[in-house]
XYZ file of C-alpha atoms in Angstrom:
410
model
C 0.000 0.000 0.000
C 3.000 2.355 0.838
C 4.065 1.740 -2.484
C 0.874 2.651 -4.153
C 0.151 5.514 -2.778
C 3.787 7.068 -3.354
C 3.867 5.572 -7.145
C 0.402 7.539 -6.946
C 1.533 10.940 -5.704
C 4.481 10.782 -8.527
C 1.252 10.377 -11.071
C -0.361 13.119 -9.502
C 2.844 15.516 -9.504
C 3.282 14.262 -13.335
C -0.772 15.421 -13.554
C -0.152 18.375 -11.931
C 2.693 19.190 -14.406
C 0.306 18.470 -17.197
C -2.267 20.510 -15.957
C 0.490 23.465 -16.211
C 1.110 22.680 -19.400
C -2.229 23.055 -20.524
C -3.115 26.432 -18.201
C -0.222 28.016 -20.021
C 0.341 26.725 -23.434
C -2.995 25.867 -24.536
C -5.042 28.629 -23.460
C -6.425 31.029 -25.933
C -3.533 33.437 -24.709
C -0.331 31.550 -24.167
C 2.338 32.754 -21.889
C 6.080 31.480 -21.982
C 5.761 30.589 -18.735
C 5.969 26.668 -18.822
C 9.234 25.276 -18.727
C 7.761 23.076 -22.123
C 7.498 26.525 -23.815
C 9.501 28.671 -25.828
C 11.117 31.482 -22.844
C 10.323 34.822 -22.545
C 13.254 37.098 -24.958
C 14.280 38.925 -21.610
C 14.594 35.938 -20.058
C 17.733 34.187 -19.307
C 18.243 30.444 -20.648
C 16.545 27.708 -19.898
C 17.935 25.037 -18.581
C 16.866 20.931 -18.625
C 16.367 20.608 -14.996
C 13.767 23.039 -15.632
C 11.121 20.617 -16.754
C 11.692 18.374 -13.600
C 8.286 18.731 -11.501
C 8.044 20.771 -8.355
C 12.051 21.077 -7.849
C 12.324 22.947 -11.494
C 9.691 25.882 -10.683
C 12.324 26.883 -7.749
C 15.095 26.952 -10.568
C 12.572 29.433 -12.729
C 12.171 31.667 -9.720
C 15.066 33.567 -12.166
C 12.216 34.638 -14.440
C 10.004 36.686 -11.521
C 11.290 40.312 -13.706
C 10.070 38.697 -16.483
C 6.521 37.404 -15.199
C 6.386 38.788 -11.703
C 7.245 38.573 -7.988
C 5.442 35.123 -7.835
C 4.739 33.380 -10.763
C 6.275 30.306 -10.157
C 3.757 29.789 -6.783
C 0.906 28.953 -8.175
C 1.945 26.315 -10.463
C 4.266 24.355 -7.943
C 1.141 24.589 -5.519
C -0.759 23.050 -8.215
C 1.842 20.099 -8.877
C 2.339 19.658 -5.055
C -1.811 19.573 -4.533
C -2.189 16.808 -7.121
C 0.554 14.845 -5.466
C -1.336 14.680 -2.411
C -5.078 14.614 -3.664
C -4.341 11.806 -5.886
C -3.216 9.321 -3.402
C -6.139 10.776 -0.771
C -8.824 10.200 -3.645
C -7.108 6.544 -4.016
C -7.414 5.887 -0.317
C -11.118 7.581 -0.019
C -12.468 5.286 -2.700
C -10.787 2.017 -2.554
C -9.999 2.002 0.671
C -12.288 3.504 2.950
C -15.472 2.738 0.355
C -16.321 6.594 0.655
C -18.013 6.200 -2.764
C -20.512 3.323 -1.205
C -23.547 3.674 0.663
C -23.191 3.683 4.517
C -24.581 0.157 5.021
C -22.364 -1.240 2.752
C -18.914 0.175 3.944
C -17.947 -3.185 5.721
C -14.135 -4.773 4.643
C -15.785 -7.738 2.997
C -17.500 -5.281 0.517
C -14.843 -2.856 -0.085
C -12.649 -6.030 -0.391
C -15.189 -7.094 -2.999
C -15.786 -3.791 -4.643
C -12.173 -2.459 -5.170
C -11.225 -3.705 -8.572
C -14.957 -1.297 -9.732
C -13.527 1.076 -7.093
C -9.794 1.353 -8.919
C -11.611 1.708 -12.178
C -13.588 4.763 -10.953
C -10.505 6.206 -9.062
C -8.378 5.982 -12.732
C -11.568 8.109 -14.003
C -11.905 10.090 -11.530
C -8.225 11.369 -11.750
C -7.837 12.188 -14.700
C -10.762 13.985 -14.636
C -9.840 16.330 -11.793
C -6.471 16.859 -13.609
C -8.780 18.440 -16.698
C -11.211 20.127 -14.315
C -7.579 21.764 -12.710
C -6.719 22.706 -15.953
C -9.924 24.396 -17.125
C -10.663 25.948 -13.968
C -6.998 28.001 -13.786
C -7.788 28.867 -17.287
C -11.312 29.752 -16.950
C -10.314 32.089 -13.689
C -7.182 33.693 -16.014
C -9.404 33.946 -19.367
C -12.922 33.509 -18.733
C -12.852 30.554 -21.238
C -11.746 27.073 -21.255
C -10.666 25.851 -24.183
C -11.782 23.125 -26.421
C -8.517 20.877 -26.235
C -9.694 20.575 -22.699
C -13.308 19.392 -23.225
C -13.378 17.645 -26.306
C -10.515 14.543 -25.343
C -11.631 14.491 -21.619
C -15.284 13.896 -23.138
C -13.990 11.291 -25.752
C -12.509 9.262 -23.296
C -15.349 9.005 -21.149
C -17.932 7.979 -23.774
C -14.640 5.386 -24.578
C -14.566 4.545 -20.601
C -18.210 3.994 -20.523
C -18.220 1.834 -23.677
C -16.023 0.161 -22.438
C -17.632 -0.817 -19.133
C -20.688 0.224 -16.791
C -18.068 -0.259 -14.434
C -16.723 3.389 -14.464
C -19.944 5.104 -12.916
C -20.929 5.692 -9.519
C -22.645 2.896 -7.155
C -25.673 2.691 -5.631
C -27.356 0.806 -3.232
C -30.824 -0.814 -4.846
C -32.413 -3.545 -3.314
C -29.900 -4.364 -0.715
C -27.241 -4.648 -3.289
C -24.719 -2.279 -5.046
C -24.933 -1.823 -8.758
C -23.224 1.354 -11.448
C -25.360 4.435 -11.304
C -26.624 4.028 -15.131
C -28.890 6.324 -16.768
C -31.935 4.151 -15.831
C -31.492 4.811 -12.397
C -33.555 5.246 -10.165
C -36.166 4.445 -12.571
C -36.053 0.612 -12.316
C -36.112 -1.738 -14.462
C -34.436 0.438 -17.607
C -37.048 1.315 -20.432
C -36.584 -1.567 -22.919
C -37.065 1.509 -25.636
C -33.495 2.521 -24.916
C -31.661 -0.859 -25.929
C -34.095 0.118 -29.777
C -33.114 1.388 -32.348
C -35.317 4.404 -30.721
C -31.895 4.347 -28.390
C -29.037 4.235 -30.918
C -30.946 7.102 -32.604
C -31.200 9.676 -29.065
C -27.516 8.646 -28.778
C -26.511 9.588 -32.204
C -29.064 12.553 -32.029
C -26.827 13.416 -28.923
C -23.501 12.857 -30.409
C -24.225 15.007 -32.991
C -25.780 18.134 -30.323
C -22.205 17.656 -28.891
C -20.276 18.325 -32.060
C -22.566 21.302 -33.153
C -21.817 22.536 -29.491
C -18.234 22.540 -30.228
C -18.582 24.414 -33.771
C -19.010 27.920 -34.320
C -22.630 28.795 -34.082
C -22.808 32.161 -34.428
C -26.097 33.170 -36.356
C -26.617 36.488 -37.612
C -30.140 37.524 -38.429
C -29.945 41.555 -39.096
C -29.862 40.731 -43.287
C -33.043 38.119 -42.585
C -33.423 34.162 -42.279
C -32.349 33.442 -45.898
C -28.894 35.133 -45.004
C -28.667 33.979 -41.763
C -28.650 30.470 -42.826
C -26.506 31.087 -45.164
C -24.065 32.934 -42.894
C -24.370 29.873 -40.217
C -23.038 27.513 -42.398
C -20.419 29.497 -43.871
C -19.308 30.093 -40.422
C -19.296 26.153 -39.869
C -16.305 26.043 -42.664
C -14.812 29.487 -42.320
C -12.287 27.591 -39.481
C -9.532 25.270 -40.707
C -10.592 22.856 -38.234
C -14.006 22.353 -39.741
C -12.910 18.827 -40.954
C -11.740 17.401 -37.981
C -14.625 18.207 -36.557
C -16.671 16.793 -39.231
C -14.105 13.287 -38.567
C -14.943 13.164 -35.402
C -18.554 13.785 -35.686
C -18.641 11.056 -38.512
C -16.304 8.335 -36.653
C -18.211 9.036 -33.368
C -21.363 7.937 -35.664
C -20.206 4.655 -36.728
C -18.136 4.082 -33.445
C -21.773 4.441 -31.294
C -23.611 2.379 -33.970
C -20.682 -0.320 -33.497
C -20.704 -0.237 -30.025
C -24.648 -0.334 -30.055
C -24.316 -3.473 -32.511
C -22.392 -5.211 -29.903
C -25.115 -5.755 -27.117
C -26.795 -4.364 -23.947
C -23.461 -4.666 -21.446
C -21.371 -1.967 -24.297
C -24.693 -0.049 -24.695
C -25.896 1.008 -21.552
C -22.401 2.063 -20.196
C -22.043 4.084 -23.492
C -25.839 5.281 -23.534
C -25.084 6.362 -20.006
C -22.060 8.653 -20.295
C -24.085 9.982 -23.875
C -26.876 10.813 -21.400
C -24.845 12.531 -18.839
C -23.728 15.109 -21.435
C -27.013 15.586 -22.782
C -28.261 16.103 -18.922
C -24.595 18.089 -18.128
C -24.271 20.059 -20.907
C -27.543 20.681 -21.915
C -28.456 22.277 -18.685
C -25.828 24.577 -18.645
C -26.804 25.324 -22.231
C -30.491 26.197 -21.539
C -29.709 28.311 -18.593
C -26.796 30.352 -20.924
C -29.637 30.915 -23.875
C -32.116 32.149 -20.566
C -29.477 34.099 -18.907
C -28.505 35.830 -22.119
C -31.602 36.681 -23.130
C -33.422 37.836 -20.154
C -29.438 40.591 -19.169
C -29.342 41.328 -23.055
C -25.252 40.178 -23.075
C -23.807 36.533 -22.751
C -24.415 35.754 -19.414
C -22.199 32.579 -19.124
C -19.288 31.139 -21.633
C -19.827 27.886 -24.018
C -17.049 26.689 -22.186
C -19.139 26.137 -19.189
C -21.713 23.782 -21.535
C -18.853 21.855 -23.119
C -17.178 21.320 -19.722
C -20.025 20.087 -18.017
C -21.224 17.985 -21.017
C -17.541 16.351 -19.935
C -18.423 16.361 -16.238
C -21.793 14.587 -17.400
C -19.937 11.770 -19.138
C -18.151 10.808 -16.527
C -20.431 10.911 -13.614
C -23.504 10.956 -14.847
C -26.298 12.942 -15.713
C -28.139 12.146 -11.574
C -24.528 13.643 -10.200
C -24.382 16.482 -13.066
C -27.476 17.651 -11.554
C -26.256 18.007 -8.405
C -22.933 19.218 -8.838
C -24.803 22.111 -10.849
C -26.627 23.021 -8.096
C -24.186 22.823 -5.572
C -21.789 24.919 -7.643
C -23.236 28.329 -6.450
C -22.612 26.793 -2.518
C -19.229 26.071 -3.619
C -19.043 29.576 -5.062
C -19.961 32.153 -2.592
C -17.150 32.516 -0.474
C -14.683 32.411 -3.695
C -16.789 35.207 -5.332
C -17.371 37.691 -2.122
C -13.320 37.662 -1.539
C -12.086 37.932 -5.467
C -14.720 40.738 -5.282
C -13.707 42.426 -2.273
C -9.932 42.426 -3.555
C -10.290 43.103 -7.136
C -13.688 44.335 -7.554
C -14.481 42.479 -10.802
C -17.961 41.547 -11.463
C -17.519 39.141 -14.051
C -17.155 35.962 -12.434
C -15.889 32.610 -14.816
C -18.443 30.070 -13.549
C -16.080 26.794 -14.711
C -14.073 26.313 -11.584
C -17.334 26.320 -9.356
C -18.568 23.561 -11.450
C -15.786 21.727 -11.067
C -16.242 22.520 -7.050
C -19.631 21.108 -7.703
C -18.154 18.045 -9.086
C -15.228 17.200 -6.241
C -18.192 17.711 -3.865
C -20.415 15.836 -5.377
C -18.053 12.793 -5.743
C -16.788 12.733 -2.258
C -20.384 13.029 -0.507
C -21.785 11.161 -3.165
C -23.152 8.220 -0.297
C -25.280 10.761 0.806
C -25.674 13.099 -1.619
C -27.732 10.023 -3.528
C -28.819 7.456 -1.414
C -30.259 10.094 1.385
C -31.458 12.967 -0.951
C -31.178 12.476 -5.035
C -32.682 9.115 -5.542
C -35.469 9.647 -3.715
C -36.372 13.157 -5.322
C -35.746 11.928 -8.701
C -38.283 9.627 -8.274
C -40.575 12.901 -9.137
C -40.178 11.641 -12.585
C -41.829 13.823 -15.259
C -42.999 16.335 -12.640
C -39.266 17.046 -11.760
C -39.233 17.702 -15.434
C -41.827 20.243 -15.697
C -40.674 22.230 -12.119
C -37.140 23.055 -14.147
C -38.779 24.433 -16.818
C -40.829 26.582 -14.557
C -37.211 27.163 -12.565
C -35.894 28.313 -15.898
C -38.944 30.600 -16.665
C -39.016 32.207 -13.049
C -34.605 32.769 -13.616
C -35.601 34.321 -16.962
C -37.937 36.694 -15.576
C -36.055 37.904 -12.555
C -33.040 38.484 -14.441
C -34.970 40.581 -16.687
C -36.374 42.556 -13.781
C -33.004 42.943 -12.278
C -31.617 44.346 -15.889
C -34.286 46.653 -15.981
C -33.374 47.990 -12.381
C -29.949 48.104 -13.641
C -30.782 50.257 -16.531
C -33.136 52.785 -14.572
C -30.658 53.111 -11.676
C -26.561 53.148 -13.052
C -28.104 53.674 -16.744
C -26.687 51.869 -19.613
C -27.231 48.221 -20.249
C -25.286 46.166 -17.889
């Protein structure tokens, strides 16, 4: 076990160094700041000991007239916080059973349970080294970038194909069993394992890959030149065909994976689910926000990177990591305000808060609260949509007040 958990905490540090790597070379706005980068021209040369994690951010403490005082903290905090959350998340869910309902955290069942356990925990870290990523980013930026988003999603539709396996237990009828998207609506609809299925999954796959293109639409020259601006905006980007590879491959690849039976299928149709739940969310609220304060009220970022979160948790924990994201939130946004006084506040890193949270009290977060209240059904349906109405008219109000008190449109 000693062994494990330090082999661990080297993966984490190598994580953390990642993570680094993609806060500062593949944001919209690089900086030469990672030692993997190309330096600064004022600053001195850099040397190979530079790349080593941790120990080489002390070496570029040389570059602080370059970047600043400080620089190199944050990133060495970052590489020395995955080293020791990686082997703690090991531990919690392996270990201890933190992921399993109360009942069922006895030795014999976490003895049982640990090779689904260590399956989850591989998930589960890389996914908190992309949510580390974006949410450095997103608090730098505002945005999180695609390169981000679009793998970590891909992997878990791959991770979910693969096996139900890599989702969160439950406890149903005295026994433990993957939090698929049928839950806690038992026995699954047989509709799903259709062809009425493969066709919302490949409906969903292709909602995904739109999300991910440029959608701008511009109707000032009227619908006939709006469409025709839409697509031309589709292929204005180089990238348009990779994205049309990957929307084609993830076609056949689904269909494949649906040929092959129920056990591929529902872990697949699961994580599909989870970013239709996720991301879709996320998306409604941005198009009610928007409207109702007249300017974009929260980044596409935020959809694709919950659409991510949803694939690999689930669309019952993406609800409940959304809503706990605003908890997770508060004290974060009262101090950056109070310091800096900026107003606009990147909403990515408090749904990744929403996410840790949601993982690590998942026992109760489900078995004492969620599963029982999504047993609502369709009515839980209809009370968001009234949710989103009531959201659309207060912020309206509250623009309006905006307007007739400071003036101008914010």
């Amino acid at each position: 076990m000693e062994f494990r958990l330090v082999l661990l905490s080297i993966f984490g540090v190598l994580g953390g160094a990642l993570a680094n790597y993609l806060i500062y070379s593949w944001c919209y706005f690089p900086r030469p700041i990672s030692p993997f980068a190309l330096p600064h021209p004022e600053s001195p040369p850099r040397q190979s000991w530079d790349r080593v994690p941790v120990l080489g951010w002390f070496g570029l403490r040389r570059e602080r007239y370059v970047h600043g005082r400080w620089f190199w903290l944050r990133p060495l905090l970052i590489e020395l916080a995955l080293a020791i959350a990686i082997p703690m998340l090991y531990w919690f869910e392996t270990q201890a059973g933190g992921l399993l309902p109360e009942a069922f955290r006895v030795p014999q069942t976490i003895q049982l349970a640990e090779p689904w356990m260590t399956r989850l925990f591989a998930v589960h870290a890389v996914l908190l080294v992309l949510m580390t990523a974006a949410t450095f980013i997103d608090f730098d930026e505002q945005t999180i970038p695609d390169i981000i988003t679009v793998p970590g999603t891909i992997l878990a539709l791959l991770s979910g194909a693969v096996s139900i396996f890599g989702f969160l237990p439950a406890g149903v009828d005295q026994g433990l069993t993957p939090t698929t998207f049928s839950l806690p609506f038992l026995p699954p609809d047989p509709k799903w394992f259709t062809p009425t299925g493969l066709i919302t999954g490949l409906a969903i796959w292709s909602g995904w890959c739109f999300a991910i293109a440029d959608r701008r639409v511009i109707t000032r020259r009227g619908l006939a030149k709006a469409v025709e601006f839409f697509f031309a905006g589709l292929v204005r980007h180089p990238t348009w065909k990779l994205l049309l590879g990957i929307w084609i491959v993830g076609l056949v690849a689904i269909s494949i994976v649906y040929s092959l039976g129920e056990a591929h299928w529902r872990g697949l149709f699961t994580a599909l689910i989870g970013i239709a739940v996720g991301g879709g969310i996320v998306w409604v609220i941005r198009i009610v926000a928007s409207s109702a304060l007249g300017m974009e009220a929260m980044g596409f970022g935020d959809v694709t990177l919950m659409a991510m979160i949803g694939a690999v948790i689930g669309w019952q924990a993406s609800l409940a990591a959304f809503f706990l994201a605003p908890i997770a939130a508060i004290a974060i946004v009262l101090v950056q305000f109070a310091i800096t006084r900026e107003r606009a506040v990147p909403f990515g890193p408090y749904l990744c808060a929403g996410a840790i949270i949601t993982v690590l009290g998942w026992a109760v977060i489900y078995n004492d609260y969620l599963a029982i209240n999504l047993l609502l059904g369709q009515f839980l349906i209809w009370l968001f949509a009234f949710l989103f109405i009531v959201m659309g008219v207060l912020l309206f109000v509250w623009r309006k007040i905006k307007q007739r008190l400071w003036g101008g449109s914010e």
